[in-house]
CSV table of C-alpha atoms in Angstrom, one decimal:
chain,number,residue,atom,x,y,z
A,1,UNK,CA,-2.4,48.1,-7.4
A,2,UNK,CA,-5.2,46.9,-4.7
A,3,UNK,CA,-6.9,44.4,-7.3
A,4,UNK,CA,-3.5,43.0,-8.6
A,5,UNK,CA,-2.8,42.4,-4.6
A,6,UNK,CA,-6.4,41.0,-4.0
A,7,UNK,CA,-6.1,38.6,-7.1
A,8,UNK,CA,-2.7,37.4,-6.4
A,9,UNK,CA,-3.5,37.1,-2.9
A,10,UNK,CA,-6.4,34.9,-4.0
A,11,UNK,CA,-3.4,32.7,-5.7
A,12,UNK,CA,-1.0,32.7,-2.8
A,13,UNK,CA,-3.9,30.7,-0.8
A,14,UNK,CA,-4.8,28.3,-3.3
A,15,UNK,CA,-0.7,27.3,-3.3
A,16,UNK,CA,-0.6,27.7,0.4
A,17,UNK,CA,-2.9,24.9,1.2
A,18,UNK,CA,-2.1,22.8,-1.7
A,19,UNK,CA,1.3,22.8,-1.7
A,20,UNK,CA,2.6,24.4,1.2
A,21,UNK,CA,3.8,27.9,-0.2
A,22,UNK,CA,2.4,31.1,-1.7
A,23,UNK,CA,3.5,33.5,0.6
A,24,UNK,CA,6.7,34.5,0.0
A,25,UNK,CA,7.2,32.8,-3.1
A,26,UNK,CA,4.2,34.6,-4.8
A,27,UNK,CA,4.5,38.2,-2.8
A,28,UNK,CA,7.7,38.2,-2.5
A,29,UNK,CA,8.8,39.2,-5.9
A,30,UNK,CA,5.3,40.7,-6.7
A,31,UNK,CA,5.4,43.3,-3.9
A,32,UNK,CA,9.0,44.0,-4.8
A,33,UNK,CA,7.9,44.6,-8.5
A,34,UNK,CA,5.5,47.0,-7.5
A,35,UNK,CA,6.9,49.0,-4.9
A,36,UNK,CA,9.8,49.9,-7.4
A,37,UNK,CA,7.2,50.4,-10.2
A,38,UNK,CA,5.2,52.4,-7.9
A,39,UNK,CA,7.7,54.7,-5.8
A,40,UNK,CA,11.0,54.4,-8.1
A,41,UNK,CA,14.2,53.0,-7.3
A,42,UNK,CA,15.4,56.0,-5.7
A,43,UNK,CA,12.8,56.7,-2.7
A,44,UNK,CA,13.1,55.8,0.3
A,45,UNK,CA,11.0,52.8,-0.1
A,46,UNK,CA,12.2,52.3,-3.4
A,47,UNK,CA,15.7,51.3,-1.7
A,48,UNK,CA,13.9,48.9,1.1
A,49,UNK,CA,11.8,47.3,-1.6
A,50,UNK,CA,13.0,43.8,-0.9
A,51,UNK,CA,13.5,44.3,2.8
A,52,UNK,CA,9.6,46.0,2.6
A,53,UNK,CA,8.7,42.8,0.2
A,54,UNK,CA,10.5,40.2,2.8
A,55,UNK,CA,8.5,41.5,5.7
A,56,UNK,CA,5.8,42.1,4.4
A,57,UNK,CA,5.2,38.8,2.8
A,58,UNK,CA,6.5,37.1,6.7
A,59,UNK,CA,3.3,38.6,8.5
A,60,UNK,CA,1.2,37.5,5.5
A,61,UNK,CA,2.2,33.9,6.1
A,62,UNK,CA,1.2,34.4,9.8
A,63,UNK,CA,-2.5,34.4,8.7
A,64,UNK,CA,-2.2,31.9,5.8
A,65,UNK,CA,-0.4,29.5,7.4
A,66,UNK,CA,-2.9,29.5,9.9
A,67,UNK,CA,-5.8,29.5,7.8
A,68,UNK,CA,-4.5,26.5,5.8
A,69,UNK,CA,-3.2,24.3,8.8
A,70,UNK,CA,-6.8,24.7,10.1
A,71,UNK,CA,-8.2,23.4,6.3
A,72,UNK,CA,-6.0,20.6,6.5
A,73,UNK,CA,-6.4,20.0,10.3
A,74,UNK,CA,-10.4,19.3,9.1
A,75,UNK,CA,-9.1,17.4,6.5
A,76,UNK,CA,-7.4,15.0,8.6
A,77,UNK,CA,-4.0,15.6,6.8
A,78,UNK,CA,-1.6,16.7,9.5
A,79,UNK,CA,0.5,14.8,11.8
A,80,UNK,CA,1.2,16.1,14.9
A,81,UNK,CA,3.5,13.9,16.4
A,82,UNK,CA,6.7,14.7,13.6
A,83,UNK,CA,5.2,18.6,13.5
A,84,UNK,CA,5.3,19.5,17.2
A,85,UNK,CA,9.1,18.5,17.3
A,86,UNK,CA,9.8,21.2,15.2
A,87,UNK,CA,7.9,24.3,16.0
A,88,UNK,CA,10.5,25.8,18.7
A,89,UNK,CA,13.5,25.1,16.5
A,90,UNK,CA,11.8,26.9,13.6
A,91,UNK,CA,11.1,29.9,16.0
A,92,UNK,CA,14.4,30.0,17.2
A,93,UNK,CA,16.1,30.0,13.4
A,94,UNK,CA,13.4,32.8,12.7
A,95,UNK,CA,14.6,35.0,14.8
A,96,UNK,CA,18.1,34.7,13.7
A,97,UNK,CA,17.2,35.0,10.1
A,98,UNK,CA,14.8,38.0,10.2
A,99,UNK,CA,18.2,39.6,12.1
A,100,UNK,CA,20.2,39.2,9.6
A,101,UNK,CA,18.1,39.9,6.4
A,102,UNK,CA,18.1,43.5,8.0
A,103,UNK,CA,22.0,43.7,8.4
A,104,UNK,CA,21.8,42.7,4.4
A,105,UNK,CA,21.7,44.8,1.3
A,106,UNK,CA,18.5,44.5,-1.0
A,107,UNK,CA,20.7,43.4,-3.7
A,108,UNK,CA,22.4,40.8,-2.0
A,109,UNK,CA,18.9,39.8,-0.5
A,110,UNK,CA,17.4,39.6,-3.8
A,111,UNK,CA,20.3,37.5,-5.1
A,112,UNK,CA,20.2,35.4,-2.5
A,113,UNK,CA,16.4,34.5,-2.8
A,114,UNK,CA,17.1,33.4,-6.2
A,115,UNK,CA,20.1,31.0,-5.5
A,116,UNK,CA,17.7,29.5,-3.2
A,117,UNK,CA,15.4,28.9,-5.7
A,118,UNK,CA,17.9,27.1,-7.6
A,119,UNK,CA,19.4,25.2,-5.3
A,120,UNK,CA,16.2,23.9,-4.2
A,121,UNK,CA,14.8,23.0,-7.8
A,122,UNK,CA,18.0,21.0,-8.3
A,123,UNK,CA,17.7,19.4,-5.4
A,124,UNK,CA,13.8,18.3,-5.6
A,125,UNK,CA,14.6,17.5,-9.3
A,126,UNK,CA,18.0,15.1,-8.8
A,127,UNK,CA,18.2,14.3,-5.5
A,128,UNK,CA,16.2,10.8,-5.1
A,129,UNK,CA,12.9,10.5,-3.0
A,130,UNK,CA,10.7,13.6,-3.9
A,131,UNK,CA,9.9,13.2,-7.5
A,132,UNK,CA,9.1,8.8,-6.3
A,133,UNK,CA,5.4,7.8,-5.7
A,134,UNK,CA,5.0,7.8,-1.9
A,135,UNK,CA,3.4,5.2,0.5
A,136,UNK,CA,3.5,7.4,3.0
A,137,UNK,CA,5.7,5.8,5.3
A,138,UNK,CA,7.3,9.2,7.0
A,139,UNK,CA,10.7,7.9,9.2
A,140,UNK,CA,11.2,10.1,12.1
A,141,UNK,CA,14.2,12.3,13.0
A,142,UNK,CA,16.4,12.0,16.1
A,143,UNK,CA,16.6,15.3,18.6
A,144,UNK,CA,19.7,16.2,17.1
A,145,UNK,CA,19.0,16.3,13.5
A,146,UNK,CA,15.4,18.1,14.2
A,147,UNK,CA,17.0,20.4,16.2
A,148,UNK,CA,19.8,21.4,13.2
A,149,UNK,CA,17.5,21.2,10.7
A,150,UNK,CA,14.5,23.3,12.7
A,151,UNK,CA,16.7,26.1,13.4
A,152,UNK,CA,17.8,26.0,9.8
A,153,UNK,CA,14.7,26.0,7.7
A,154,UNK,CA,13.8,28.9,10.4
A,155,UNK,CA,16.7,30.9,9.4
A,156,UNK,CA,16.5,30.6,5.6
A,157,UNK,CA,12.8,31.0,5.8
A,158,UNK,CA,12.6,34.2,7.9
A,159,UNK,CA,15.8,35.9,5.7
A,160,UNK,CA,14.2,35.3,2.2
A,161,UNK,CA,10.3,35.6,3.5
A,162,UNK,CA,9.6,32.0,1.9
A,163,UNK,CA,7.9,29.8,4.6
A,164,UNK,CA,9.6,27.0,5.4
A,165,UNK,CA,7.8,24.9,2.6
A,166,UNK,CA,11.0,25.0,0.3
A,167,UNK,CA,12.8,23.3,3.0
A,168,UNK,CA,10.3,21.5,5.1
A,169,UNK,CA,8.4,19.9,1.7
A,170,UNK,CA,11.7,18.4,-0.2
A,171,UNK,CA,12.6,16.8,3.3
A,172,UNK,CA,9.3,14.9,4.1
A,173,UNK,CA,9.0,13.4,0.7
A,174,UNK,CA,12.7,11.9,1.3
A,175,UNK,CA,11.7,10.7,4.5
A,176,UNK,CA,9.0,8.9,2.5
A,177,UNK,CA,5.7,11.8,2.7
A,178,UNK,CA,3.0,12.1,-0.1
A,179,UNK,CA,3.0,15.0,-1.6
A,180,UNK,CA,-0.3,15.9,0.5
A,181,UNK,CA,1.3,15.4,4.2
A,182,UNK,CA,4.0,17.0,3.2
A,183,UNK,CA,2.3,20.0,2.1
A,184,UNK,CA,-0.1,19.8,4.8
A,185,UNK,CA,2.9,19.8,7.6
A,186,UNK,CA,4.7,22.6,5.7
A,187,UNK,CA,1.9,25.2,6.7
A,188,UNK,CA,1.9,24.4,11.2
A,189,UNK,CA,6.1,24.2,10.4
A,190,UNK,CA,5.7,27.7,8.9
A,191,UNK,CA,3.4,29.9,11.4
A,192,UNK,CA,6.6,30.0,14.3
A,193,UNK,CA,8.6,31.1,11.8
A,194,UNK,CA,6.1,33.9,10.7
A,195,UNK,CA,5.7,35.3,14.0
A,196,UNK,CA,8.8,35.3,15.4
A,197,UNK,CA,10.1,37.1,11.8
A,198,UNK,CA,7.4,39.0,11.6
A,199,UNK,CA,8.0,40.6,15.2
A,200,UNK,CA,11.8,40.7,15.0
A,201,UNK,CA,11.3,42.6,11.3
A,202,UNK,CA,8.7,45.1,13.5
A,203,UNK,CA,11.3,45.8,16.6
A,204,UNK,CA,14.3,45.9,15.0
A,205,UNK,CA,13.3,48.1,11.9
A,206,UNK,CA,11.8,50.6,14.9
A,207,UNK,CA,14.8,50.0,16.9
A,208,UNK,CA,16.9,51.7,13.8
A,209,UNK,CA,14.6,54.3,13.2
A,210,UNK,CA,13.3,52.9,10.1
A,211,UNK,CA,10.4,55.2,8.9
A,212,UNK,CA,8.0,54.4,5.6
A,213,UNK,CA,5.8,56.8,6.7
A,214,UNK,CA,1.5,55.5,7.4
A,215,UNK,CA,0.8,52.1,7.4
A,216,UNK,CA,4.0,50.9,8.0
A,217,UNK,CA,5.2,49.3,11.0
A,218,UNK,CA,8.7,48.9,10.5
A,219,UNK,CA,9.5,47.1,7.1
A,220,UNK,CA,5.9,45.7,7.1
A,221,UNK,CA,3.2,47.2,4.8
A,222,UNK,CA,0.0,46.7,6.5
A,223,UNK,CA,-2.3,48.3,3.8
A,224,UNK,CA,-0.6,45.3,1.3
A,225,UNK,CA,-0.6,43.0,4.1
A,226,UNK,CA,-4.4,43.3,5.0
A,227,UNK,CA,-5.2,42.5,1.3
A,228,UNK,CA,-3.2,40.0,0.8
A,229,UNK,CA,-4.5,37.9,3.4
A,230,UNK,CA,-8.6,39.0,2.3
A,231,UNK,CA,-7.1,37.4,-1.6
A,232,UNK,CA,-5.7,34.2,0.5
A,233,UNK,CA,-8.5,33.8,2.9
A,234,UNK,CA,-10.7,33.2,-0.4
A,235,UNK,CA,-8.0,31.1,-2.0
A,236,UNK,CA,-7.9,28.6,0.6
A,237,UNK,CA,-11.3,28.5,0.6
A,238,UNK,CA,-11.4,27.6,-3.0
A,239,UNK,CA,-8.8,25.2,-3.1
A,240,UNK,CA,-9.9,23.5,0.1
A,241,UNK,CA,-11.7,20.8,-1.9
A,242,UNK,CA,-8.9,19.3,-3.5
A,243,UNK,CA,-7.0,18.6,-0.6
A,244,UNK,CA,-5.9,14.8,-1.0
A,245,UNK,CA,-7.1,14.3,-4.7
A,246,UNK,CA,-4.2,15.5,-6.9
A,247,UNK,CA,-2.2,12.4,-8.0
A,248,UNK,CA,0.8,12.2,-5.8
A,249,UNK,CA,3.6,12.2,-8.5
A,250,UNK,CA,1.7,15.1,-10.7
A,251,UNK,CA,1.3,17.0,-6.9
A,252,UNK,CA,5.1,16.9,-7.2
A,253,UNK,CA,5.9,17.9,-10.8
A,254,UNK,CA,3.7,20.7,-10.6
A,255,UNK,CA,5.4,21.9,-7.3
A,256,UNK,CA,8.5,22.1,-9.1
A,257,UNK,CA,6.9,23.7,-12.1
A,258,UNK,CA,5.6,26.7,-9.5
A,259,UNK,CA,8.9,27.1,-8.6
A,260,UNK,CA,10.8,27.4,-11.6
A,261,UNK,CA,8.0,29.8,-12.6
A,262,UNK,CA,9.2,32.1,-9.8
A,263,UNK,CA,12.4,31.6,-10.5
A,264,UNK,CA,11.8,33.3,-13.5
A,265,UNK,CA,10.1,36.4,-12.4
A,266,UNK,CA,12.7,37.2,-9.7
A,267,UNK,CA,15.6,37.0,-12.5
A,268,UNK,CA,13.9,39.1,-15.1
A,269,UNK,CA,12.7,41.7,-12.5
């Protein structure tokens, strides 16, 4: 189990900091697979394996997030002046989504993740704008609009364990991002959102007397947790160097591609 984390965390940073997601989308459904290969569907953790998966996969993003905004930040990628906007918004919809995933059962949460999924593929795939080549000519939001929309992508985000990416990524490119500043804003968008879920999915699981027994705190596994971010610390690493050079139009297909990828993992498990 340790070295299929380590390698797959190893994948979730190479798609972290070139394309903006990994974490949830990548330990998401893995995590979930194995917990219910692992302990059985009947255990106790067996029956929290998505919420354990969804939590779990939150605080991972806290570290790769930051690890890949700091890749990209070197890389002179990010701008800060449509990010900053954001952040509280994104913190604020965390919250409220990490709430409710825990008032929701694993089923629904599971079913949920995967309508996302489609939702989003159709969107990036017939919508116009993110499938264009891009100048890079981002238009700003007004206060209104980032404020809805921060609060939002923090919501989804935090309840299905995804990073903002999904929701952040699809929006730059209409608003005229390359594929590469989009990415590279998805990862700053996504840390408020991984703290603020990560602590509400800590307090609140205590608060109900949620108990997984050692190295759990709350719904969070930190045994999976600390090997998943050693995998995506040498993934960024890795995949650091080819920051800016994918062609902007292929850097877009094959986002879609990862996704329908994991699509079909989280339907066939």
């Amino acid at each position: 189990m340790y070295w299929l984390l380590l390698g797959f965390g190893v994948l979730t940073g190479v798609t972290t900091v070139l394309f903006g997601f990994g974490g949830g989308f990548i330990v998401v459904p893995l995590l979930y697979t194995l917990l219910l290969a692992l302990h059985g569907t009947q255990s106790e953790i067996g029956q929290a394996a998505m919420h354990i998966a969804v939590a779990t996969s939150t605080c991972v993003m806290i570290f790769g997030t930051a690890l890949a905004t700091r890749r990209h930040l070197i890389a002179g990628t990010l701008r800060w002046d449509l990010i900053r906007p954001f952040l509280i918004y994104i913190a604020i919809g965390a919250v409220i989504g990490a709430t409710a995933a825990l008032n929701l059962n694993a089923t629904w949460l599971r079913w949920a993740f995967i309508i996302y999924l489609i939702l989003t593929i159709l969107d990036s795939l017939f919508r116009p704008g993110f499938l264009h080549e891009s100048q890079n000519n981002i238009r700003p939001m007004p206060p209104l609009q980032l404020a809805s929309l921060g609060i939002t992508i923090g919501g989804f985000a935090a309840l299905l364990g995804v990073g903002g990416s999904v929701m952040t990524v699809p929006l730059m490119r209409r608003r005229g991002a390359s594929m590469t500043s989009a990415t590279a804003m998805a990862n700053p968008l996504s840390l408020p959102m991984a703290i603020s879920g990560t602590l509400t999915y800590m307090l609140l699981a205590s608060r109900d007397a949620v108990s997984l027994g050692a190295w759990h705190i709350g719904y969070v596994d930190l045994a999976a947790c600390l090997i998943l971010v050693v995998g995506s610390w040498v993934g960024i690493r890795v995949a650091a160097r080819w920051i800016g050079r994918i062609p902007d139009r292929i850097h877009a297909k094959i986002y879609i591609f990862l996704l329908c990828l994991v699509l079909g993992v989280m339907i066939v498990v």
